[in-house]
PDB file of C-alpha atoms in Angstrom:
ATOM      1  CA  PRO A   1     -16.601  -2.791 -25.368  1.00 43.00           C
ATOM      2  CA  GLN A   2     -19.237  -0.221 -26.251  1.00 48.00           C
ATOM      3  CA  ASN A   3     -21.741   0.259 -23.419  1.00 48.00           C
ATOM      4  CA  PRO A   4     -21.040  -2.975 -21.517  1.00 44.00           C
ATOM      5  CA  LYS A   5     -24.053  -4.397 -19.695  1.00 43.00           C
ATOM      6  CA  THR A   6     -22.351  -4.926 -16.357  1.00 42.00           C
ATOM      7  CA  PRO A   7     -19.077  -3.900 -14.630  1.00 38.00           C
ATOM      8  CA  SER A   8     -18.047  -7.553 -14.541  1.00 40.00           C
ATOM      9  CA  GLU A   9     -18.263  -7.789 -18.319  1.00 37.00           C
ATOM     10  CA  ARG A  10     -16.150  -4.653 -18.653  1.00 34.00           C
ATOM     11  CA  ASP A  11     -13.520  -5.851 -16.195  1.00 33.00           C
ATOM     12  CA  ILE A  12     -13.210  -9.279 -17.720  1.00 33.00           C
ATOM     13  CA  TYR A  13     -12.993  -7.718 -21.177  1.00 30.00           C
ATOM     14  CA  ILE A  14     -10.004  -5.690 -20.044  1.00 30.00           C
ATOM     15  CA  ILE A  15      -8.191  -8.849 -18.965  1.00 33.00           C
ATOM     16  CA  TYR A  16      -8.824 -10.595 -22.251  1.00 34.00           C
ATOM     17  CA  LYS A  17      -9.080  -7.529 -24.512  1.00 33.00           C
ATOM     18  CA  ASP A  18      -6.441  -8.666 -27.025  1.00 38.00           C
ATOM     19  CA  VAL A  19      -8.100 -12.016 -27.592  1.00 39.00           C
ATOM     20  CA  LEU A  20     -11.624 -10.646 -27.641  1.00 36.00           C
ATOM     21  CA  SER A  21     -10.895  -7.695 -29.901  1.00 38.00           C
ATOM     22  CA  THR A  22      -9.162  -9.966 -32.387  1.00 37.00           C
ATOM     23  CA  LEU A  23     -12.193 -12.242 -32.548  1.00 39.00           C
ATOM     24  CA  CYS A  24     -14.728  -9.413 -32.280  1.00 40.00           C
ATOM     25  CA  LEU A  25     -16.285 -10.847 -29.114  1.00 37.00           C
ATOM     26  CA  PRO A  26     -16.788  -7.756 -26.905  1.00 38.00           C
ATOM     27  CA  ARG A  27     -19.485  -9.344 -24.787  1.00 38.00           C
ATOM     28  CA  LEU A  28     -18.197 -12.818 -24.136  1.00 40.00           C
ATOM     29  CA  LEU A  29     -18.619 -13.370 -20.408  1.00 42.00           C
ATOM     30  CA  PHE A  30     -15.988 -15.348 -18.527  1.00 40.00           C
ATOM     31  CA  THR A  31     -16.371 -17.124 -15.206  1.00 41.00           C
ATOM     32  CA  THR A  32     -13.842 -18.415 -12.711  1.00 41.00           C
ATOM     33  CA  ALA A  33     -14.372 -21.933 -11.393  1.00 44.00           C
ATOM     34  CA  SER A  34     -13.616 -23.189  -7.892  1.00 46.00           C
ATOM     35  CA  ASP A  35     -10.518 -24.949  -9.177  1.00 47.00           C
ATOM     36  CA  GLY A  36      -8.996 -21.639 -10.241  1.00 44.00           C
ATOM     37  CA  THR A  37      -9.558 -22.008 -13.984  1.00 45.00           C
ATOM     38  CA  ALA A  38     -11.232 -19.445 -16.211  1.00 44.00           C
ATOM     39  CA  SER A  39     -13.493 -20.361 -19.087  1.00 45.00           C
ATOM     40  CA  ALA A  40     -16.057 -18.714 -21.347  1.00 44.00           C
ATOM     41  CA  LEU A  41     -19.602 -18.918 -20.024  1.00 43.00           C
ATOM     42  CA  GLU A  42     -21.880 -17.320 -22.585  1.00 41.00           C
ATOM     43  CA  SER A  43     -22.287 -14.538 -25.109  1.00 41.00           C
ATOM     44  CA  HIS A  44     -24.874 -11.827 -24.511  1.00 42.00           C
ATOM     45  CA  ASP A  45     -25.125 -10.922 -28.181  1.00 44.00           C
ATOM     46  CA  GLU A  46     -26.673 -13.646 -30.302  1.00 45.00           C
ATOM     47  CA  SER A  47     -25.721 -11.749 -33.465  1.00 47.00           C
ATOM     48  CA  LEU A  48     -22.091 -12.676 -32.786  1.00 43.00           C
ATOM     49  CA  GLY A  49     -22.840 -16.275 -33.693  1.00 42.00           C
ATOM     50  CA  TYR A  50     -21.729 -17.725 -30.347  1.00 39.00           C
ATOM     51  CA  ARG A  51     -22.076 -21.377 -31.345  1.00 39.00           C
ATOM     52  CA  THR A  52     -19.906 -20.845 -34.399  1.00 38.00           C
ATOM     53  CA  LEU A  53     -17.189 -18.732 -32.799  1.00 40.00           C
ATOM     54  CA  VAL A  54     -16.586 -20.664 -29.560  1.00 41.00           C
ATOM     55  CA  PRO A  55     -14.687 -23.505 -31.287  1.00 40.00           C
ATOM     56  CA  ILE A  56     -12.489 -20.899 -32.975  1.00 41.00           C
ATOM     57  CA  LEU A  57     -11.746 -19.292 -29.588  1.00 46.00           C
ATOM     58  CA  ASP A  58     -10.386 -22.619 -28.260  1.00 48.00           C
ATOM     59  CA  LEU A  59     -11.385 -22.161 -24.622  1.00 46.00           C
ATOM     60  CA  GLN A  60      -8.920 -24.778 -23.415  1.00 51.00           C
ATOM     61  CA  SER A  61      -6.045 -22.502 -24.429  1.00 52.00           C
ATOM     62  CA  LEU A  62      -7.401 -19.809 -22.096  1.00 48.00           C
ATOM     63  CA  ARG A  63      -7.786 -22.051 -19.064  1.00 53.00           C
ATOM     64  CA  VAL A  64      -5.209 -20.845 -16.587  1.00 56.00           C
ATOM     65  CA  LYS A  65      -4.502 -22.323 -13.177  1.00 61.00           C
ATOM     66  CA  SER A  66      -1.776 -20.996 -10.934  1.00 70.00           C
ATOM     67  CA  PRO A  67       0.441 -23.693  -9.411  1.00 76.00           C
ATOM     68  CA  ASP A  68       0.028 -21.844  -6.102  1.00 77.00           C
ATOM     69  CA  PHE A  69      -3.779 -21.862  -6.177  1.00 76.00           C
ATOM     70  CA  ASN A  70      -4.263 -24.479  -3.454  1.00 81.00           C
ATOM     71  CA  LYS A  71      -1.183 -23.589  -1.395  1.00 88.00           C
ATOM     72  CA  SER A  72      -1.219 -21.737   1.896  1.00 92.00           C
ATOM     73  CA  PHE A  73       0.616 -18.486   2.521  1.00 94.00           C
ATOM     74  CA  GLN A  74       3.197 -20.379   4.557  1.00 95.00           C
ATOM     75  CA  GLU A  75       3.753 -22.962   1.817  1.00 94.00           C
ATOM     76  CA  ILE A  76       4.368 -20.288  -0.815  1.00 94.00           C
ATOM     77  CA  VAL A  77       6.806 -18.471   1.453  1.00 96.00           C
ATOM     78  CA  ALA A  78       8.683 -21.695   2.266  1.00 96.00           C
ATOM     79  CA  GLU A  79       8.963 -22.901  -1.317  1.00 94.00           C
ATOM     80  CA  ASN A  80      10.560 -19.586  -2.226  1.00 94.00           C
ATOM     81  CA  GLY A  81      13.266 -20.083   0.373  1.00 95.00           C
ATOM     82  CA  PHE A  82      12.083 -17.872   3.233  1.00 96.00           C
ATOM     83  CA  GLY A  83      11.036 -18.418   6.840  1.00 96.00           C
ATOM     84  CA  PHE A  84       7.544 -17.758   8.172  1.00 97.00           C
ATOM     85  CA  GLU A  85       6.023 -16.750  11.507  1.00 97.00           C
ATOM     86  CA  THR A  86       2.478 -16.039  12.688  1.00 97.00           C
ATOM     87  CA  HIS A  87       1.840 -13.593  15.522  1.00 97.00           C
ATOM     88  CA  PRO A  88      -1.707 -13.331  16.974  1.00 97.00           C
ATOM     89  CA  VAL A  89      -2.664  -9.793  17.942  1.00 97.00           C
ATOM     90  CA  THR A  90      -5.865  -8.926  19.828  1.00 98.00           C
ATOM     91  CA  THR A  91      -7.438  -5.514  19.295  1.00 98.00           C
ATOM     92  CA  ASP A  92      -8.999  -3.491  22.078  1.00 96.00           C
ATOM     93  CA  ASP A  93     -12.456  -4.463  20.810  1.00 97.00           C
ATOM     94  CA  GLY A  94     -11.755  -8.200  20.803  1.00 98.00           C
ATOM     95  CA  TYR A  95     -10.794  -9.064  17.215  1.00 98.00           C
ATOM     96  CA  ILE A  96      -7.906 -11.491  16.862  1.00 98.00           C
ATOM     97  CA  LEU A  97      -5.626 -10.640  13.960  1.00 97.00           C
ATOM     98  CA  ASN A  98      -2.806 -12.757  12.597  1.00 98.00           C
ATOM     99  CA  VAL A  99       0.260 -10.769  11.689  1.00 97.00           C
ATOM    100  CA  PHE A 100       2.739 -12.582   9.452  1.00 97.00           C
ATOM    101  CA  ARG A 101       6.503 -12.239   9.419  1.00 97.00           C
ATOM    102  CA  ILE A 102       8.790 -13.351   6.595  1.00 97.00           C
ATOM    103  CA  THR A 103      12.407 -14.025   7.467  1.00 95.00           C
ATOM    104  CA  GLY A 104      15.493 -14.700   5.398  1.00 95.00           C
ATOM    105  CA  GLU A 105      19.234 -15.158   5.641  1.00 93.00           C
ATOM    106  CA  ASN A 106      19.784 -11.555   4.546  1.00 92.00           C
ATOM    107  CA  VAL A 107      17.812 -10.185   7.502  1.00 92.00           C
ATOM    108  CA  LYS A 108      20.223  -9.433  10.339  1.00 90.00           C
ATOM    109  CA  PRO A 109      19.409  -8.592  13.979  1.00 87.00           C
ATOM    110  CA  GLY A 110      18.357  -4.970  14.224  1.00 86.00           C
ATOM    111  CA  ALA A 111      17.418  -4.800  10.545  1.00 90.00           C
ATOM    112  CA  PRO A 112      15.044  -1.991   9.490  1.00 90.00           C
ATOM    113  CA  VAL A 113      11.404  -3.023   9.895  1.00 92.00           C
ATOM    114  CA  VAL A 114       8.753  -2.833   7.163  1.00 93.00           C
ATOM    115  CA  PHE A 115       5.057  -3.360   7.877  1.00 94.00           C
ATOM    116  CA  LEU A 116       2.961  -4.166   4.790  1.00 95.00           C
ATOM    117  CA  GLN A 117      -0.777  -3.549   5.047  1.00 94.00           C
ATOM    118  CA  HIS A 118      -3.110  -4.872   2.364  1.00 93.00           C
ATOM    119  CA  GLY A 119      -5.969  -2.904   0.835  1.00 90.00           C
ATOM    120  CA  ILE A 120      -9.744  -3.261   0.763  1.00 86.00           C
ATOM    121  CA  THR A 121     -11.182  -6.806   0.396  1.00 86.00           C
ATOM    122  CA  ASP A 122      -7.691  -8.272   0.300  1.00 91.00           C
ATOM    123  CA  SER A 123      -5.195  -9.971   2.613  1.00 94.00           C
ATOM    124  CA  ALA A 124      -1.445 -10.355   3.048  1.00 95.00           C
ATOM    125  CA  ASP A 125      -1.570 -12.602  -0.026  1.00 94.00           C
ATOM    126  CA  CYS A 126      -1.320  -9.529  -2.248  1.00 92.00           C
ATOM    127  CA  TRP A 127       2.314  -8.977  -1.238  1.00 94.00           C
ATOM    128  CA  ILE A 128       3.504 -12.399  -2.444  1.00 94.00           C
ATOM    129  CA  MET A 129       1.176 -12.943  -5.423  1.00 88.00           C
ATOM    130  CA  ASN A 130       3.787 -12.744  -8.140  1.00 85.00           C
ATOM    131  CA  TYR A 131       7.025 -14.332  -9.256  1.00 87.00           C
ATOM    132  CA  ASN A 132       9.684 -14.618  -6.577  1.00 89.00           C
ATOM    133  CA  GLU A 133      11.868 -11.935  -8.116  1.00 91.00           C
ATOM    134  CA  VAL A 134       9.125  -9.301  -8.237  1.00 91.00           C
ATOM    135  CA  ALA A 135       6.792 -10.038  -5.296  1.00 93.00           C
ATOM    136  CA  PRO A 136       7.159  -6.976  -3.008  1.00 94.00           C
ATOM    137  CA  ALA A 137       7.492  -8.921   0.263  1.00 95.00           C
ATOM    138  CA  PHE A 138      10.204 -11.196  -1.133  1.00 96.00           C
ATOM    139  CA  GLN A 139      12.117  -8.282  -2.643  1.00 95.00           C
ATOM    140  CA  LEU A 140      12.191  -6.517   0.715  1.00 95.00           C
ATOM    141  CA  VAL A 141      13.410  -9.609   2.575  1.00 96.00           C
ATOM    142  CA  ARG A 142      16.199 -10.135   0.049  1.00 96.00           C
ATOM    143  CA  ALA A 143      17.154  -6.474   0.522  1.00 94.00           C
ATOM    144  CA  GLY A 144      17.630  -7.118   4.244  1.00 94.00           C
ATOM    145  CA  TYR A 145      14.401  -5.732   5.688  1.00 93.00           C
ATOM    146  CA  ASP A 146      12.517  -7.333   8.597  1.00 94.00           C
ATOM    147  CA  VAL A 147       9.169  -7.803   6.860  1.00 96.00           C
ATOM    148  CA  TRP A 148       5.835  -7.998   8.688  1.00 96.00           C
ATOM    149  CA  LEU A 149       2.421  -8.247   7.051  1.00 96.00           C
ATOM    150  CA  GLY A 150      -0.905  -7.232   8.549  1.00 96.00           C
ATOM    151  CA  ASN A 151      -4.283  -8.907   8.098  1.00 96.00           C
ATOM    152  CA  GLN A 152      -7.368  -6.850   8.888  1.00 96.00           C
ATOM    153  CA  ARG A 153     -10.421  -8.190  10.737  1.00 96.00           C
ATOM    154  CA  GLY A 154     -12.795 -10.295   8.691  1.00 95.00           C
ATOM    155  CA  THR A 155     -10.153 -11.626   6.307  1.00 95.00           C
ATOM    156  CA  LYS A 156      -9.464 -15.344   5.968  1.00 94.00           C
ATOM    157  CA  TYR A 157      -6.364 -14.966   8.134  1.00 96.00           C
ATOM    158  CA  SER A 158      -7.976 -12.836  10.854  1.00 96.00           C
ATOM    159  CA  SER A 159     -11.417 -14.258  11.551  1.00 96.00           C
ATOM    160  CA  GLY A 160     -11.077 -14.777  15.298  1.00 97.00           C
ATOM    161  CA  HIS A 161     -12.660 -12.903  18.173  1.00 98.00           C
ATOM    162  CA  THR A 162     -12.520 -13.220  21.935  1.00 98.00           C
ATOM    163  CA  SER A 163     -16.283 -13.732  22.259  1.00 97.00           C
ATOM    164  CA  LEU A 164     -17.886 -13.731  18.797  1.00 97.00           C
ATOM    165  CA  SER A 165     -18.026 -16.133  15.871  1.00 96.00           C
ATOM    166  CA  THR A 166     -18.056 -15.196  12.194  1.00 95.00           C
ATOM    167  CA  LYS A 167     -21.568 -16.670  12.240  1.00 95.00           C
ATOM    168  CA  ASP A 168     -22.664 -13.910  14.616  1.00 97.00           C
ATOM    169  CA  LYS A 169     -24.112 -10.788  13.049  1.00 96.00           C
ATOM    170  CA  ALA A 170     -22.353  -8.696  15.677  1.00 96.00           C
ATOM    171  CA  TYR A 171     -18.977  -9.915  14.421  1.00 97.00           C
ATOM    172  CA  TRP A 172     -19.517  -8.165  11.092  1.00 96.00           C
ATOM    173  CA  GLU A 173     -20.729  -4.887  12.527  1.00 95.00           C
ATOM    174  CA  PHE A 174     -17.623  -2.949  11.611  1.00 95.00           C
ATOM    175  CA  SER A 175     -16.427  -0.734   8.791  1.00 93.00           C
ATOM    176  CA  TYR A 176     -13.136   0.617   7.509  1.00 89.00           C
ATOM    177  CA  THR A 177     -13.298   3.142  10.326  1.00 93.00           C
ATOM    178  CA  GLU A 178     -12.866   0.378  12.919  1.00 94.00           C
ATOM    179  CA  MET A 179     -10.019  -1.128  10.920  1.00 94.00           C
ATOM    180  CA  GLY A 180      -8.171   2.168  11.071  1.00 92.00           C
ATOM    181  CA  LYS A 181      -9.134   2.901  14.671  1.00 95.00           C
ATOM    182  CA  HIS A 182      -8.418  -0.537  16.168  1.00 96.00           C
ATOM    183  CA  ASP A 183      -6.627  -2.908  13.788  1.00 96.00           C
ATOM    184  CA  ALA A 184      -3.822  -0.703  12.535  1.00 93.00           C
ATOM    185  CA  PRO A 185      -2.769   0.622  15.982  1.00 93.00           C
ATOM    186  CA  ALA A 186      -2.924  -2.865  17.543  1.00 96.00           C
ATOM    187  CA  GLN A 187      -0.646  -4.341  14.897  1.00 95.00           C
ATOM    188  CA  VAL A 188       1.886  -1.518  14.920  1.00 92.00           C
ATOM    189  CA  ASP A 189       1.908  -1.378  18.730  1.00 92.00           C
ATOM    190  CA  TYR A 190       2.625  -5.113  18.784  1.00 94.00           C
ATOM    191  CA  LEU A 191       5.585  -4.648  16.457  1.00 92.00           C
ATOM    192  CA  GLU A 192       6.951  -1.831  18.586  1.00 89.00           C
ATOM    193  CA  SER A 193       6.751  -3.907  21.754  1.00 89.00           C
ATOM    194  CA  LYS A 194       8.142  -7.011  20.071  1.00 86.00           C
ATOM    195  CA  LEU A 195      11.085  -5.367  18.358  1.00 84.00           C
ATOM    196  CA  GLU A 196      12.418  -3.000  21.007  1.00 70.00           C
ATOM    197  CA  PRO A 197      15.069  -1.798  21.084  1.00 74.00           C
ATOM    198  CA  ARG A 198      15.644  -0.833  17.441  1.00 70.00           C
ATOM    199  CA  LYS A 199      17.633   1.842  15.701  1.00 68.00           C
ATOM    200  CA  SER A 200      15.164   2.928  12.995  1.00 75.00           C
ATOM    201  CA  PRO A 201      11.418   3.653  12.851  1.00 78.00           C
ATOM    202  CA  ILE A 202       8.944   1.163  11.411  1.00 81.00           C
ATOM    203  CA  LEU A 203       8.272   1.819   7.730  1.00 83.00           C
ATOM    204  CA  VAL A 204       4.588   1.251   6.959  1.00 86.00           C
ATOM    205  CA  ILE A 205       3.588   0.525   3.349  1.00 84.00           C
ATOM    206  CA  LEU A 206      -0.104   0.548   2.462  1.00 81.00           C
ATOM    207  CA  ARG A 207      -1.732  -0.891  -0.609  1.00 74.00           C
TER     208      ARG A 207
END
């Protein structure tokens, strides 16, 4: 759209650009509900005739809910035919991280190890959030790799601490610097101690 009012309007427009451009609705704002569905919320341009155009848009046809929305990481892994393990790892500054491991019949003893680390404001979910045949973690397991997935401090999978609660302000007094200084080494060191001896180095893939 031309000069969007907010970044959220611009981003949502990109997702629905084909539909919106066809109907000439560049400023129709969408919202995501707690049940995982998306629906139109309001138009910021009254000249578009919002009340007239909404029935034409047929919002029900745009409501999308993933069948995996309410499933846990473990459930998604299992339903796709793979095994799952959780390995708690404590950093040197007290944060308890949960490292995941996905196993499969193609993964043999001594298989090459891959460690997948999610990006900013994400979690290990990003590596399985797609169809079975294209999700990166599943592709690697089928190819015979021993796949491990990290979860940085503060994520839904790594919210523990040896002395602090997520309700404590002190728990959240960290930045990406601490993640790189403490979280990454702790997770990789754990893998190295857990998987010795091995024939090949650990391949780390960052997102």
